[in-house]
Amino acid sequence: MDTTLRTERPQSAATGPIAGSRAATLAELFALRGTPCSFARNKTIASEESPIERVYRIERGFVRCCSYTEDGLRQIFDFAGPGDLLGFPDLETWHFTAEAIGPVAARYLKPDTLDAVLIAEPRIAKALRRHCVQQFARRERHLVWLSYLQSDDRLQAFLEAFARLGETQDGFVELPMTRKDLGDHLGMTLETVSRCFGSLKRCGRIAMEGACRYRLGAERSEASAA
Amino acid sequence: MDTTLRTERPQSAATGPIAGSRAATLAELFALRGTPCSFARNKTIASEESPIERVYRIERGFVRCCSYTEDGLRQIFDFAGPGDLLGFPDLETWHFTAEAIGPVAARYLKPDTLDAVLIAEPRIAKALRRHCVQQFARRERHLVWLSYLQSDDRLQAFLEAFARLGETQDGFVELPMTRKDLGDHLGMTLETVSRCFGSLKRCGRIAMEGACRYRLGAERSEASAA
DNA sequence: CGATTTCTTGAAGCGGTTCAAAGTTGGTGG
DNA sequence: CCACCAACTTTGAACCGCTTCAAGAAATCG
């Protein structure tokens, strides 16, 4: 029900269980045995239907998890960020396409490696099951948004959920994705997304700084214009 | 990507691996060690947010997996049928409500029991992970329906998917749920669902027998009325 | 600096909702 | 067996929110 499906963020390096060669959490496992890699803006990290040869954990940047219909429409299921996992060791093929929104840094493991760890280390196996089912719950929340919220509230629900993982020091959150991306995520056109930003601003439900930085709640710095 | 997330249906009882006390599949495990139980029409099997004390496998009947918003609206995520699992051993609480649409027969295991099996029997652990991730893919398919299909096609997509698990000898499929249930699943009102049945019938995309039995494709028995 | 991409805003049209009423089905009891 | 009732389904007409198409503004990049 909550959005904290990211595995723990701050992982204070070499102290603690990492000292031994046996990792106890997914974060440790990738830090210890993962191979670093990176992707440029708009590069495809994995394609729907292609075999899963690597399971990634994102370290920096954001990724679009999406699917294309035969007529070229795109449904974005999720924006994955630092700490998120991409791919499951038990599936043969990717069930979505993953694309780097901006520059992305990640680490990966081979499914075979992960498989072996899952048998040897029940805590990791459990963590992976929980990760999977939490992603699952996230999709269900998304379904509720699409069914029962109108565009304004849909955008606000997204902004509230996203704020929990992108916040900066001054309370503003940076959006890495375009209006089109948001539209493809929220089931509306980019024009409607833009209009919704306008109306949320006008109602004082958010404050904006340029097109890509927002803060929740009524504006505090600027005069509350009617 | 496909809809066969049901675990294998025909489970020819006591022959094969069942003879030993060690089950190799989820179906066997529930057959061997599950406790039978049943629910009357419209009874709640599990409530959102309540602790998961049993993990069910449905044997007969259909179940609504849904969530209620604070203003009483209902989103049905899935209609679970024979062979489907309800609940995950690794979560503390149900992330949806499960209600019997008609009479339901099931078997259940305690999460602790299942947990122990998962450690002892990697094949079952893998099967459970696959089950979870397949349900997951199902939610994603559902998201695509809601975002990009209009009502007619949305209903047809559902009817096609549902046909794979409810078929009867004469090619007709029986719908256990009401128009309201369908509407709450497909993100439309019950009136729109009814109108869509009408238009699919008129276009010859389905044939109906009463309000609750349908067959895909153009009608063969009746004259193809313009 | 111009060129390209992204974002914003406007006006017309359509699909689905809402509200209302009539038709259908199945179950219960006289 | 039929009358009645409740629940469900179908159909109609007016209305509203979002899309579509179009043009202009702002930001980004070589």
Short mmCIF file of C-alpha atoms (C1' of nucleotides) in Angstrom, two decimals:
data_model
loop_
_atom_site.label_atom_id
_atom_site.label_comp_id
_atom_site.label_asym_id
_atom_site.label_seq_id
_atom_site.Cartn_x
_atom_site.Cartn_y
_atom_site.Cartn_z
CA MET A 1 0.00 0.00 0.00
CA ASP A 2 2.86 2.44 0.47
CA THR A 3 5.37 3.48 -2.11
CA THR A 4 8.57 2.47 -0.38
CA LEU A 5 9.33 -0.40 -2.64
CA ARG A 6 12.76 0.96 -3.18
CA THR A 7 15.23 -1.14 -1.26
CA GLU A 8 17.02 0.87 1.40
CA ARG A 9 18.71 3.90 -0.11
CA PRO A 10 21.74 4.87 2.00
CA GLN A 11 24.08 1.89 2.08
CA SER A 12 27.07 2.87 4.19
CA ALA A 13 29.67 0.94 2.28
CA ALA A 14 32.15 -1.49 3.67
CA THR A 15 31.01 -1.64 7.28
CA GLY A 16 28.58 -4.22 8.59
CA PRO A 17 27.65 -7.52 6.89
CA ILE A 18 29.43 -6.52 3.71
CA ALA A 19 32.71 -7.27 5.39
CA GLY A 20 32.05 -11.00 4.96
CA SER A 21 31.51 -12.20 1.38
CA ARG A 22 27.85 -13.10 2.13
CA ALA A 23 25.26 -10.38 1.42
CA ALA A 24 22.08 -10.24 3.50
CA THR A 25 20.08 -7.70 1.50
CA LEU A 26 19.56 -7.06 -2.19
CA ALA A 27 21.36 -3.71 -1.92
CA GLU A 28 24.42 -5.41 -0.42
CA LEU A 29 24.31 -8.20 -2.94
CA PHE A 30 24.44 -5.83 -5.90
CA ALA A 31 27.08 -3.65 -4.24
CA LEU A 32 29.23 -6.68 -3.56
CA ARG A 33 28.79 -8.82 -6.65
CA GLY A 34 27.11 -6.58 -9.25
CA THR A 35 28.87 -5.39 -12.41
CA PRO A 36 28.64 -1.60 -12.94
CA CYS A 37 27.23 -0.28 -16.21
CA SER A 38 25.72 2.92 -17.59
CA PHE A 39 23.29 4.11 -20.26
CA ALA A 40 22.91 7.39 -22.13
CA ARG A 41 19.66 9.36 -22.41
CA ASN A 42 16.94 7.53 -24.35
CA LYS A 43 18.98 4.33 -24.70
CA THR A 44 17.05 1.09 -24.42
CA ILE A 45 18.20 -0.97 -21.46
CA ALA A 46 15.99 -3.96 -22.22
CA SER A 47 13.31 -4.73 -24.81
CA GLU A 48 9.97 -6.38 -24.21
CA GLU A 49 10.02 -10.08 -25.19
CA SER A 50 13.82 -10.28 -25.31
CA PRO A 51 15.52 -12.81 -22.99
CA ILE A 52 16.48 -11.63 -19.52
CA GLU A 53 20.26 -11.89 -19.41
CA ARG A 54 20.83 -9.38 -16.63
CA VAL A 55 18.94 -8.22 -13.58
CA TYR A 56 19.69 -4.55 -12.87
CA ARG A 57 19.67 -2.39 -9.80
CA ILE A 58 19.59 1.32 -10.59
CA GLU A 59 22.08 3.53 -8.80
CA ARG A 60 21.54 6.92 -10.45
CA GLY A 61 19.02 8.29 -12.94
CA PHE A 62 15.53 7.28 -13.98
CA VAL A 63 14.15 4.60 -16.25
CA ARG A 64 10.86 4.34 -18.16
CA CYS A 65 9.27 0.87 -17.86
CA CYS A 66 6.82 0.69 -20.72
CA SER A 67 5.10 -1.32 -23.38
CA TYR A 68 4.29 -0.41 -26.98
CA THR A 69 1.05 -1.37 -28.70
CA GLU A 70 1.16 -2.43 -32.34
CA ASP A 71 -0.14 1.01 -33.38
CA GLY A 72 2.75 2.73 -31.68
CA LEU A 73 1.05 3.86 -28.50
CA ARG A 74 3.08 3.60 -25.33
CA GLN A 75 1.97 2.74 -21.83
CA ILE A 76 4.49 3.65 -19.16
CA PHE A 77 3.97 1.34 -16.20
CA ASP A 78 6.51 2.89 -13.92
CA PHE A 79 9.37 5.31 -13.57
CA ALA A 80 12.13 3.36 -11.83
CA GLY A 81 14.74 5.27 -9.85
CA PRO A 82 17.77 4.73 -7.61
CA GLY A 83 17.42 1.55 -5.56
CA ASP A 84 14.86 -0.02 -7.89
CA LEU A 85 15.36 -3.42 -9.49
CA LEU A 86 14.74 -4.18 -13.14
CA GLY A 87 14.07 -7.76 -14.23
CA PHE A 88 13.23 -10.99 -12.46
CA PRO A 89 15.53 -14.02 -12.47
CA ASP A 90 12.66 -16.49 -12.91
CA LEU A 91 11.26 -15.14 -16.13
CA GLU A 92 12.65 -16.03 -19.51
CA THR A 93 11.77 -12.72 -21.15
CA TRP A 94 11.24 -9.07 -20.23
CA HIS A 95 7.57 -8.23 -19.92
CA PHE A 96 8.25 -4.55 -20.54
CA THR A 97 10.76 -2.31 -22.29
CA ALA A 98 13.16 -0.29 -20.12
CA GLU A 99 14.59 2.99 -21.44
CA ALA A 100 16.91 5.50 -19.79
CA ILE A 101 15.12 8.84 -19.37
CA GLY A 102 18.41 10.63 -18.70
CA PRO A 103 21.90 9.26 -18.00
CA VAL A 104 21.60 6.11 -15.87
CA ALA A 105 24.15 4.26 -13.73
CA ALA A 106 23.35 0.72 -12.59
CA ARG A 107 24.78 -2.62 -11.51
CA TYR A 108 23.70 -5.98 -12.81
CA LEU A 109 23.81 -9.67 -11.94
CA LYS A 110 23.30 -12.67 -14.20
CA PRO A 111 20.05 -14.53 -13.48
CA ASP A 112 22.05 -17.72 -12.80
CA THR A 113 24.11 -16.00 -10.14
CA LEU A 114 20.99 -14.63 -8.54
CA ASP A 115 19.29 -18.03 -8.73
CA ALA A 116 22.12 -19.64 -6.81
CA VAL A 117 22.00 -16.92 -4.17
CA LEU A 118 18.24 -17.39 -3.78
CA ILE A 119 18.72 -21.02 -2.85
CA ALA A 120 21.66 -20.40 -0.53
CA GLU A 121 20.29 -17.34 1.22
CA PRO A 122 16.57 -17.42 2.21
CA ARG A 123 16.68 -13.82 3.43
CA ILE A 124 17.52 -12.63 -0.08
CA ALA A 125 14.87 -14.92 -1.53
CA LYS A 126 12.31 -13.38 0.78
CA ALA A 127 13.47 -9.86 -0.03
CA LEU A 128 13.07 -10.58 -3.73
CA ARG A 129 9.58 -11.98 -3.23
CA ARG A 130 8.63 -8.90 -1.27
CA HIS A 131 10.10 -6.65 -3.91
CA CYS A 132 8.04 -8.39 -6.55
CA VAL A 133 4.80 -8.21 -4.64
CA GLN A 134 5.35 -4.56 -3.76
CA GLN A 135 5.81 -3.67 -7.41
CA PHE A 136 2.65 -5.60 -7.93
CA ALA A 137 0.78 -3.47 -5.37
CA ARG A 138 2.12 -0.42 -7.15
CA ARG A 139 0.47 -1.51 -10.39
CA GLU A 140 -2.79 -1.93 -8.52
CA ARG A 141 -2.57 1.58 -7.14
CA HIS A 142 -1.96 2.75 -10.67
CA LEU A 143 -5.09 0.93 -11.87
CA VAL A 144 -7.14 2.75 -9.24
CA TRP A 145 -5.77 6.07 -10.43
CA LEU A 146 -6.67 5.32 -14.02
CA SER A 147 -10.17 4.10 -13.22
CA TYR A 148 -11.41 6.53 -10.66
CA LEU A 149 -9.48 9.77 -10.69
CA GLN A 150 -10.00 12.55 -13.15
CA SER A 151 -7.05 14.15 -14.80
CA ASP A 152 -6.28 16.81 -12.16
CA ASP A 153 -6.36 14.38 -9.26
CA ARG A 154 -4.53 11.76 -11.26
CA LEU A 155 -1.63 14.10 -11.85
CA GLN A 156 -1.63 15.19 -8.22
CA ALA A 157 -1.65 11.59 -7.00
CA PHE A 158 1.37 10.93 -9.16
CA LEU A 159 3.20 14.05 -7.98
CA GLU A 160 2.59 13.10 -4.36
CA ALA A 161 3.90 9.58 -4.89
CA PHE A 162 6.89 10.79 -6.88
CA ALA A 163 7.80 13.44 -4.31
CA ARG A 164 8.81 10.71 -1.88
CA LEU A 165 11.84 9.78 -3.93
CA GLY A 166 12.97 12.88 -5.76
CA GLU A 167 12.97 15.62 -3.11
CA THR A 168 15.73 18.23 -3.01
CA GLN A 169 16.87 20.47 -0.16
CA ASP A 170 14.53 23.40 -0.86
CA GLY A 171 11.44 21.21 -0.97
CA PHE A 172 11.19 21.24 -4.72
CA VAL A 173 11.11 18.01 -6.68
CA GLU A 174 12.72 17.67 -10.09
CA LEU A 175 10.77 15.83 -12.77
CA PRO A 176 13.13 13.95 -15.07
CA MET A 177 10.43 13.06 -17.61
CA THR A 178 8.56 15.01 -20.30
CA ARG A 179 4.85 15.87 -20.45
CA LYS A 180 4.44 13.12 -23.02
CA ASP A 181 5.99 10.60 -20.63
CA LEU A 182 3.60 11.72 -17.90
CA GLY A 183 0.68 11.47 -20.28
CA ASP A 184 1.65 7.96 -21.34
CA HIS A 185 1.92 7.02 -17.68
CA LEU A 186 -1.34 8.59 -16.56
CA GLY A 187 -3.48 7.71 -19.57
CA MET A 188 -4.00 11.20 -20.90
CA THR A 189 -2.65 13.39 -23.69
CA LEU A 190 0.33 15.68 -23.14
CA GLU A 191 -1.97 18.67 -23.66
CA THR A 192 -4.17 17.52 -20.80
CA VAL A 193 -1.11 17.02 -18.59
CA SER A 194 -0.07 20.58 -19.30
CA ARG A 195 -3.55 21.92 -18.58
CA CYS A 196 -3.62 19.97 -15.32
CA PHE A 197 -0.34 21.49 -14.20
CA GLY A 198 -1.95 24.85 -14.91
CA SER A 199 -5.06 24.13 -12.91
CA LEU A 200 -3.19 22.61 -9.95
CA LYS A 201 -1.04 25.73 -9.87
CA ARG A 202 -4.05 28.02 -10.09
CA CYS A 203 -5.77 26.20 -7.19
CA GLY A 204 -2.59 26.45 -5.11
CA ARG A 205 -2.31 22.68 -4.88
CA ILE A 206 1.25 22.83 -6.18
CA ALA A 207 3.89 25.47 -6.83
CA MET A 208 6.15 25.32 -9.88
CA GLU A 209 9.59 26.58 -10.77
CA GLY A 210 9.94 26.29 -14.52
CA ALA A 211 8.27 23.32 -16.17
CA CYS A 212 10.18 20.59 -14.39
CA ARG A 213 10.38 21.52 -10.70
CA TYR A 214 7.37 21.42 -8.39
CA ARG A 215 6.51 21.53 -4.71
CA LEU A 216 3.38 20.13 -3.11
CA GLY A 217 0.90 22.21 -1.14
CA ALA A 218 0.02 25.90 -1.39
CA GLU A 219 2.81 28.22 -2.46
CA ARG A 220 4.63 29.76 0.49
CA SER A 221 7.25 31.95 -1.19
CA GLU A 222 5.06 33.58 -3.82
CA ALA A 223 1.97 35.64 -3.00
CA SER A 224 -1.12 33.43 -3.03
CA ALA A 225 -2.66 35.01 -6.10
CA ALA A 226 -6.39 34.43 -6.59
CA MET B 1 2.48 -12.01 -21.58
CA ASP B 2 0.00 -14.85 -21.81
CA THR B 3 -2.89 -15.44 -19.49
CA THR B 4 -2.04 -18.91 -18.27
CA LEU B 5 -1.12 -17.87 -14.80
CA ARG B 6 -3.41 -20.47 -13.42
CA THR B 7 -1.36 -23.35 -12.15
CA GLU B 8 -1.97 -26.55 -14.09
CA ARG B 9 -5.65 -27.45 -14.00
CA PRO B 10 -6.08 -31.25 -14.31
CA GLN B 11 -4.26 -32.84 -11.43
CA SER B 12 -4.72 -36.58 -11.74
CA ALA B 13 -4.91 -37.33 -8.03
CA ALA B 14 -2.85 -39.86 -6.17
CA THR B 15 -0.53 -41.02 -8.92
CA GLY B 16 2.90 -39.54 -9.54
CA PRO B 17 4.91 -37.42 -7.10
CA ILE B 18 1.94 -37.13 -4.75
CA ALA B 19 2.63 -40.68 -3.62
CA GLY B 20 5.61 -39.43 -1.61
CA SER B 21 4.89 -36.79 1.04
CA ARG B 22 6.94 -34.20 -0.87
CA ALA B 23 5.01 -32.02 -3.34
CA ALA B 24 6.83 -30.64 -6.39
CA THR B 25 4.21 -28.17 -7.64
CA LEU B 26 1.90 -25.69 -5.98
CA ALA B 27 -1.14 -27.69 -7.10
CA GLU B 28 0.24 -30.82 -5.48
CA LEU B 29 1.22 -28.96 -2.36
CA PHE B 30 -2.29 -27.65 -1.79
CA ALA B 31 -3.87 -30.99 -2.69
CA LEU B 32 -1.62 -32.78 -0.24
CA ARG B 33 -1.39 -30.40 2.68
CA GLY B 34 -4.14 -27.80 2.18
CA THR B 35 -7.23 -27.57 4.39
CA PRO B 36 -10.51 -27.50 2.42
CA CYS B 37 -12.93 -24.63 2.98
CA SER B 38 -15.85 -22.97 1.22
CA PHE B 39 -17.59 -19.61 0.93
CA ALA B 40 -21.14 -18.62 0.02
CA ARG B 41 -22.04 -16.07 -2.66
CA ASN B 42 -20.88 -12.54 -1.82
CA LYS B 43 -19.00 -13.61 1.30
CA THR B 44 -15.74 -11.83 1.99
CA ILE B 45 -12.81 -14.23 1.92
CA ALA B 46 -10.22 -11.65 2.96
CA SER B 47 -10.28 -7.90 3.61
CA GLU B 48 -7.76 -5.35 2.41
CA GLU B 49 -5.28 -4.40 5.16
CA SER B 50 -6.16 -7.39 7.38
CA PRO B 51 -3.33 -9.81 8.27
CA ILE B 52 -2.71 -12.71 5.90
CA GLU B 53 -3.40 -15.81 7.97
CA ARG B 54 -4.14 -18.15 5.12
CA VAL B 55 -2.99 -18.51 1.53
CA TYR B 56 -5.78 -19.95 -0.63
CA ARG B 57 -5.91 -21.95 -3.80
CA ILE B 58 -9.32 -21.84 -5.50
CA GLU B 59 -10.80 -25.16 -6.57
CA ARG B 60 -14.27 -24.15 -7.76
CA GLY B 61 -16.05 -20.84 -8.30
CA PHE B 62 -14.87 -17.29 -8.93
CA VAL B 63 -13.55 -14.56 -6.68
CA ARG B 64 -13.49 -10.77 -7.05
CA CYS B 65 -10.12 -9.26 -6.09
CA CYS B 66 -10.83 -5.61 -5.49
CA SER B 67 -10.16 -2.44 -3.55
CA TYR B 68 -12.60 0.17 -2.26
CA THR B 69 -11.88 3.89 -2.33
CA GLU B 70 -12.97 6.02 0.62
CA ASP B 71 -15.98 7.26 -1.35
CA GLY B 72 -17.23 3.73 -1.89
CA LEU B 73 -16.04 3.16 -5.44
CA ARG B 74 -14.69 -0.25 -6.23
CA GLN B 75 -11.84 -1.26 -8.51
CA ILE B 76 -11.82 -4.95 -9.40
CA PHE B 77 -8.25 -5.96 -10.21
CA ASP B 78 -8.97 -9.50 -11.18
CA PHE B 79 -11.49 -12.30 -11.30
CA ALA B 80 -9.70 -15.30 -9.81
CA GLY B 81 -10.88 -18.78 -10.78
CA PRO B 82 -10.05 -22.46 -10.27
CA GLY B 83 -6.30 -22.99 -9.92
CA ASP B 84 -5.60 -19.40 -8.89
CA LEU B 85 -3.80 -18.50 -5.69
CA LEU B 86 -4.94 -15.80 -3.28
CA GLY B 87 -2.45 -14.23 -0.90
CA PHE B 88 1.33 -14.20 -0.60
CA PRO B 89 3.19 -15.73 2.33
CA ASP B 90 5.69 -12.87 2.54
CA LEU B 91 3.28 -10.04 3.05
CA GLU B 92 1.85 -9.12 6.41
CA THR B 93 -1.46 -7.84 5.08
CA TRP B 94 -3.79 -8.35 2.14
CA HIS B 95 -3.36 -5.65 -0.46
CA PHE B 96 -6.86 -6.27 -1.83
CA THR B 97 -10.23 -7.55 -0.71
CA ALA B 98 -11.35 -10.97 -1.99
CA GLU B 99 -15.07 -11.75 -2.28
CA ALA B 100 -16.84 -14.88 -3.53
CA ILE B 101 -18.86 -14.04 -6.65
CA GLY B 102 -20.81 -17.30 -6.37
CA PRO B 103 -20.24 -20.38 -4.19
CA VAL B 104 -16.49 -21.00 -3.87
CA ALA B 105 -14.51 -24.07 -2.80
CA ALA B 106 -10.85 -23.67 -1.91
CA ARG B 107 -7.95 -25.07 0.09
CA TYR B 108 -5.62 -23.07 2.26
CA LEU B 109 -2.19 -23.24 3.87
CA LYS B 110 -0.82 -21.17 6.76
CA PRO B 111 1.91 -18.74 5.66
CA ASP B 112 4.33 -20.40 8.12
CA THR B 113 3.79 -23.78 6.54
CA LEU B 114 4.34 -22.33 3.10
CA ASP B 115 7.42 -20.45 4.27
CA ALA B 116 9.01 -23.66 5.48
CA VAL B 117 8.23 -25.40 2.20
CA LEU B 118 9.78 -22.52 0.24
CA ILE B 119 13.09 -23.05 1.98
CA ALA B 120 13.03 -26.83 1.72
CA GLU B 121 11.84 -27.06 -1.86
CA PRO B 122 13.37 -24.61 -4.37
CA ARG B 123 11.06 -25.81 -7.14
CA ILE B 124 8.04 -24.60 -5.18
CA ALA B 125 9.83 -21.35 -4.36
CA LYS B 126 10.46 -20.80 -8.04
CA ALA B 127 6.87 -21.66 -8.93
CA LEU B 128 5.62 -19.12 -6.41
CA ARG B 129 7.92 -16.42 -7.75
CA ARG B 130 6.70 -17.14 -11.25
CA HIS B 131 3.11 -17.05 -10.09
CA CYS B 132 3.67 -13.66 -8.55
CA VAL B 133 5.36 -12.16 -11.54
CA GLN B 134 2.73 -13.52 -13.89
CA GLN B 135 -0.03 -11.89 -11.88
CA PHE B 136 2.08 -8.81 -12.13
CA ALA B 137 2.18 -9.01 -15.92
CA ARG B 138 -1.59 -9.42 -15.84
CA ARG B 139 -1.97 -6.10 -14.05
CA GLU B 140 0.19 -4.49 -16.71
CA ARG B 141 -1.98 -5.88 -19.47
CA HIS B 142 -4.96 -4.47 -17.61
CA LEU B 143 -3.29 -1.04 -17.45
CA VAL B 144 -2.88 -1.09 -21.21
CA TRP B 145 -6.56 -1.91 -21.65
CA LEU B 146 -7.61 0.96 -19.45
CA SER B 147 -5.30 3.48 -21.08
CA TYR B 148 -5.61 2.74 -24.74
CA LEU B 149 -8.76 0.81 -25.56
CA GLN B 150 -12.17 2.33 -25.89
CA SER B 151 -15.07 0.70 -24.21
CA ASP B 152 -16.05 -1.76 -26.96
CA ASP B 153 -12.54 -3.07 -27.45
CA ARG B 154 -11.93 -3.10 -23.73
CA LEU B 155 -14.89 -5.38 -23.18
CA GLN B 156 -13.87 -7.59 -26.09
CA ALA B 157 -10.30 -7.86 -24.80
CA PHE B 158 -11.69 -8.99 -21.47
CA LEU B 159 -14.06 -11.49 -23.04
CA GLU B 160 -11.24 -12.98 -25.09
CA ALA B 161 -9.00 -13.34 -22.06
CA PHE B 162 -11.79 -14.77 -19.94
CA ALA B 163 -12.81 -17.28 -22.60
CA ARG B 164 -9.56 -19.16 -22.03
CA LEU B 165 -10.66 -20.37 -18.66
CA GLY B 166 -14.43 -20.64 -18.66
CA GLU B 167 -15.28 -22.44 -21.89
CA THR B 168 -18.07 -25.01 -21.98
CA GLN B 169 -18.72 -27.83 -24.48
CA ASP B 170 -20.86 -25.85 -26.95
CA GLY B 171 -18.30 -23.06 -27.23
CA PHE B 172 -20.25 -20.68 -25.02
CA VAL B 173 -18.62 -19.14 -21.98
CA GLU B 174 -20.55 -18.45 -18.80
CA LEU B 175 -19.95 -15.11 -17.07
CA PRO B 176 -20.24 -15.48 -13.31
CA MET B 177 -20.17 -11.73 -12.65
CA THR B 178 -22.68 -8.90 -13.07
CA ARG B 179 -22.50 -5.91 -15.41
CA LYS B 180 -21.54 -3.78 -12.41
CA ASP B 181 -18.64 -6.12 -11.65
CA LEU B 182 -17.49 -5.88 -15.26
CA GLY B 183 -17.80 -2.12 -15.16
CA ASP B 184 -15.73 -1.89 -11.98
CA HIS B 185 -13.12 -4.10 -13.59
CA LEU B 186 -12.97 -2.28 -16.92
CA GLY B 187 -13.28 1.28 -15.65
CA MET B 188 -16.70 2.05 -17.08
CA THR B 189 -20.29 2.29 -15.86
CA LEU B 190 -22.64 -0.67 -15.96
CA GLU B 191 -24.74 1.13 -18.57
CA THR B 192 -21.73 1.42 -20.84
CA VAL B 193 -20.94 -2.27 -20.36
CA SER B 194 -24.47 -3.11 -21.41
CA ARG B 195 -24.28 -0.85 -24.45
CA CYS B 196 -20.96 -2.45 -25.42
CA PHE B 197 -22.45 -5.93 -25.27
CA GLY B 198 -25.13 -4.60 -27.57
CA SER B 199 -22.71 -3.13 -30.07
CA LEU B 200 -20.40 -6.18 -30.08
CA LYS B 201 -23.44 -8.33 -30.76
CA ARG B 202 -24.66 -6.01 -33.52
CA CYS B 203 -21.24 -6.09 -35.21
CA GLY B 204 -21.14 -9.88 -34.99
CA ARG B 205 -18.03 -9.81 -32.85
CA ILE B 206 -19.73 -11.98 -30.23
CA ALA B 207 -22.91 -14.05 -29.95
CA MET B 208 -24.96 -14.10 -26.76
CA GLU B 209 -27.33 -16.53 -25.11
CA GLY B 210 -29.15 -14.63 -22.40
CA ALA B 211 -27.18 -11.99 -20.56
CA CYS B 212 -24.52 -14.27 -19.10
CA ARG B 213 -23.40 -16.62 -21.86
CA TYR B 214 -21.32 -15.50 -24.83
CA ARG B 215 -19.27 -16.91 -27.64
CA LEU B 216 -16.50 -15.14 -29.51
CA GLY B 217 -16.54 -14.49 -33.23
CA ALA B 218 -19.45 -14.08 -35.64
CA GLU B 219 -22.60 -16.01 -34.84
CA ARG B 220 -22.78 -19.37 -36.64
CA SER B 221 -26.08 -20.79 -35.43
CA GLU B 222 -28.27 -17.73 -35.88
CA ALA B 223 -28.73 -15.92 -39.19
CA SER B 224 -26.20 -13.11 -39.56
CA ALA B 225 -28.72 -10.30 -39.35
CA ALA B 226 -27.57 -6.93 -40.65
"C1'" DC C 1 21.89 33.17 -33.68
"C1'" DG C 2 18.60 30.13 -35.89
"C1'" DA C 3 16.76 25.42 -35.55
"C1'" DT C 4 14.58 21.96 -33.04
"C1'" DT C 5 12.23 20.23 -29.37
"C1'" DT C 6 9.13 20.87 -25.58
"C1'" DC C 7 5.47 23.22 -23.36
"C1'" DT C 8 1.24 26.04 -23.23
"C1'" DT C 9 -3.23 27.65 -24.70
"C1'" DG C 10 -7.53 27.83 -27.59
"C1'" DA C 11 -11.80 25.97 -29.95
"C1'" DA C 12 -14.61 22.19 -31.82
"C1'" DG C 13 -16.08 17.42 -31.50
"C1'" DC C 14 -16.85 12.88 -29.46
"C1'" DG C 15 -17.13 9.12 -26.06
"C1'" DG C 16 -18.69 7.94 -21.90
"C1'" DT C 17 -21.31 9.44 -17.73
"C1'" DT C 18 -25.42 10.66 -15.47
"C1'" DC C 19 -30.12 10.47 -14.64
"C1'" DA C 20 -34.35 8.31 -15.76
"C1'" DA C 21 -37.46 4.72 -17.09
"C1'" DA C 22 -38.78 0.40 -19.03
"C1'" DG C 23 -37.80 -4.54 -19.77
"C1'" DT C 24 -36.05 -9.12 -18.06
"C1'" DT C 25 -34.95 -12.82 -14.93
"C1'" DG C 26 -35.20 -15.67 -10.94
"C1'" DG C 27 -36.95 -16.73 -6.54
"C1'" DT C 28 -40.86 -17.00 -2.93
"C1'" DG C 29 -45.15 -17.81 -1.29
"C1'" DG C 30 -50.08 -17.81 -1.86
"C1'" DC D 1 -49.13 -22.64 -11.40
"C1'" DC D 2 -49.25 -17.97 -11.28
"C1'" DA D 3 -48.58 -13.35 -8.93
"C1'" DC D 4 -45.45 -10.69 -6.91
"C1'" DC D 5 -41.07 -8.80 -5.67
"C1'" DA D 6 -36.28 -7.80 -5.88
"C1'" DA D 7 -32.23 -7.69 -8.46
"C1'" DC D 8 -30.30 -7.14 -12.75
"C1'" DT D 9 -30.16 -5.57 -17.59
"C1'" DT D 10 -31.31 -2.68 -21.44
"C1'" DT D 11 -32.31 1.65 -23.70
"C1'" DG D 12 -32.86 6.78 -24.20
"C1'" DA D 13 -31.50 11.81 -23.91
"C1'" DA D 14 -28.78 15.60 -22.03
"C1'" DC D 15 -24.41 16.87 -20.33
"C1'" DC D 16 -19.42 17.07 -19.34
"C1'" DG D 17 -14.44 15.98 -19.58
"C1'" DC D 18 -11.00 14.79 -22.43
"C1'" DT D 19 -9.15 14.47 -27.10
"C1'" DT D 20 -8.03 16.34 -31.41
"C1'" DC D 21 -6.27 19.71 -34.30
"C1'" DA D 22 -3.97 23.97 -34.55
"C1'" DA D 23 -1.11 27.76 -33.44
"C1'" DG D 24 2.00 30.24 -30.53
"C1'" DA D 25 5.57 30.63 -26.53
"C1'" DA D 26 9.51 28.96 -24.11
"C1'" DA D 27 13.50 26.36 -23.51
"C1'" DT D 28 17.51 23.74 -25.35
"C1'" DC D 29 21.26 22.89 -28.43
"C1'" DG D 30 24.47 23.12 -32.15
#
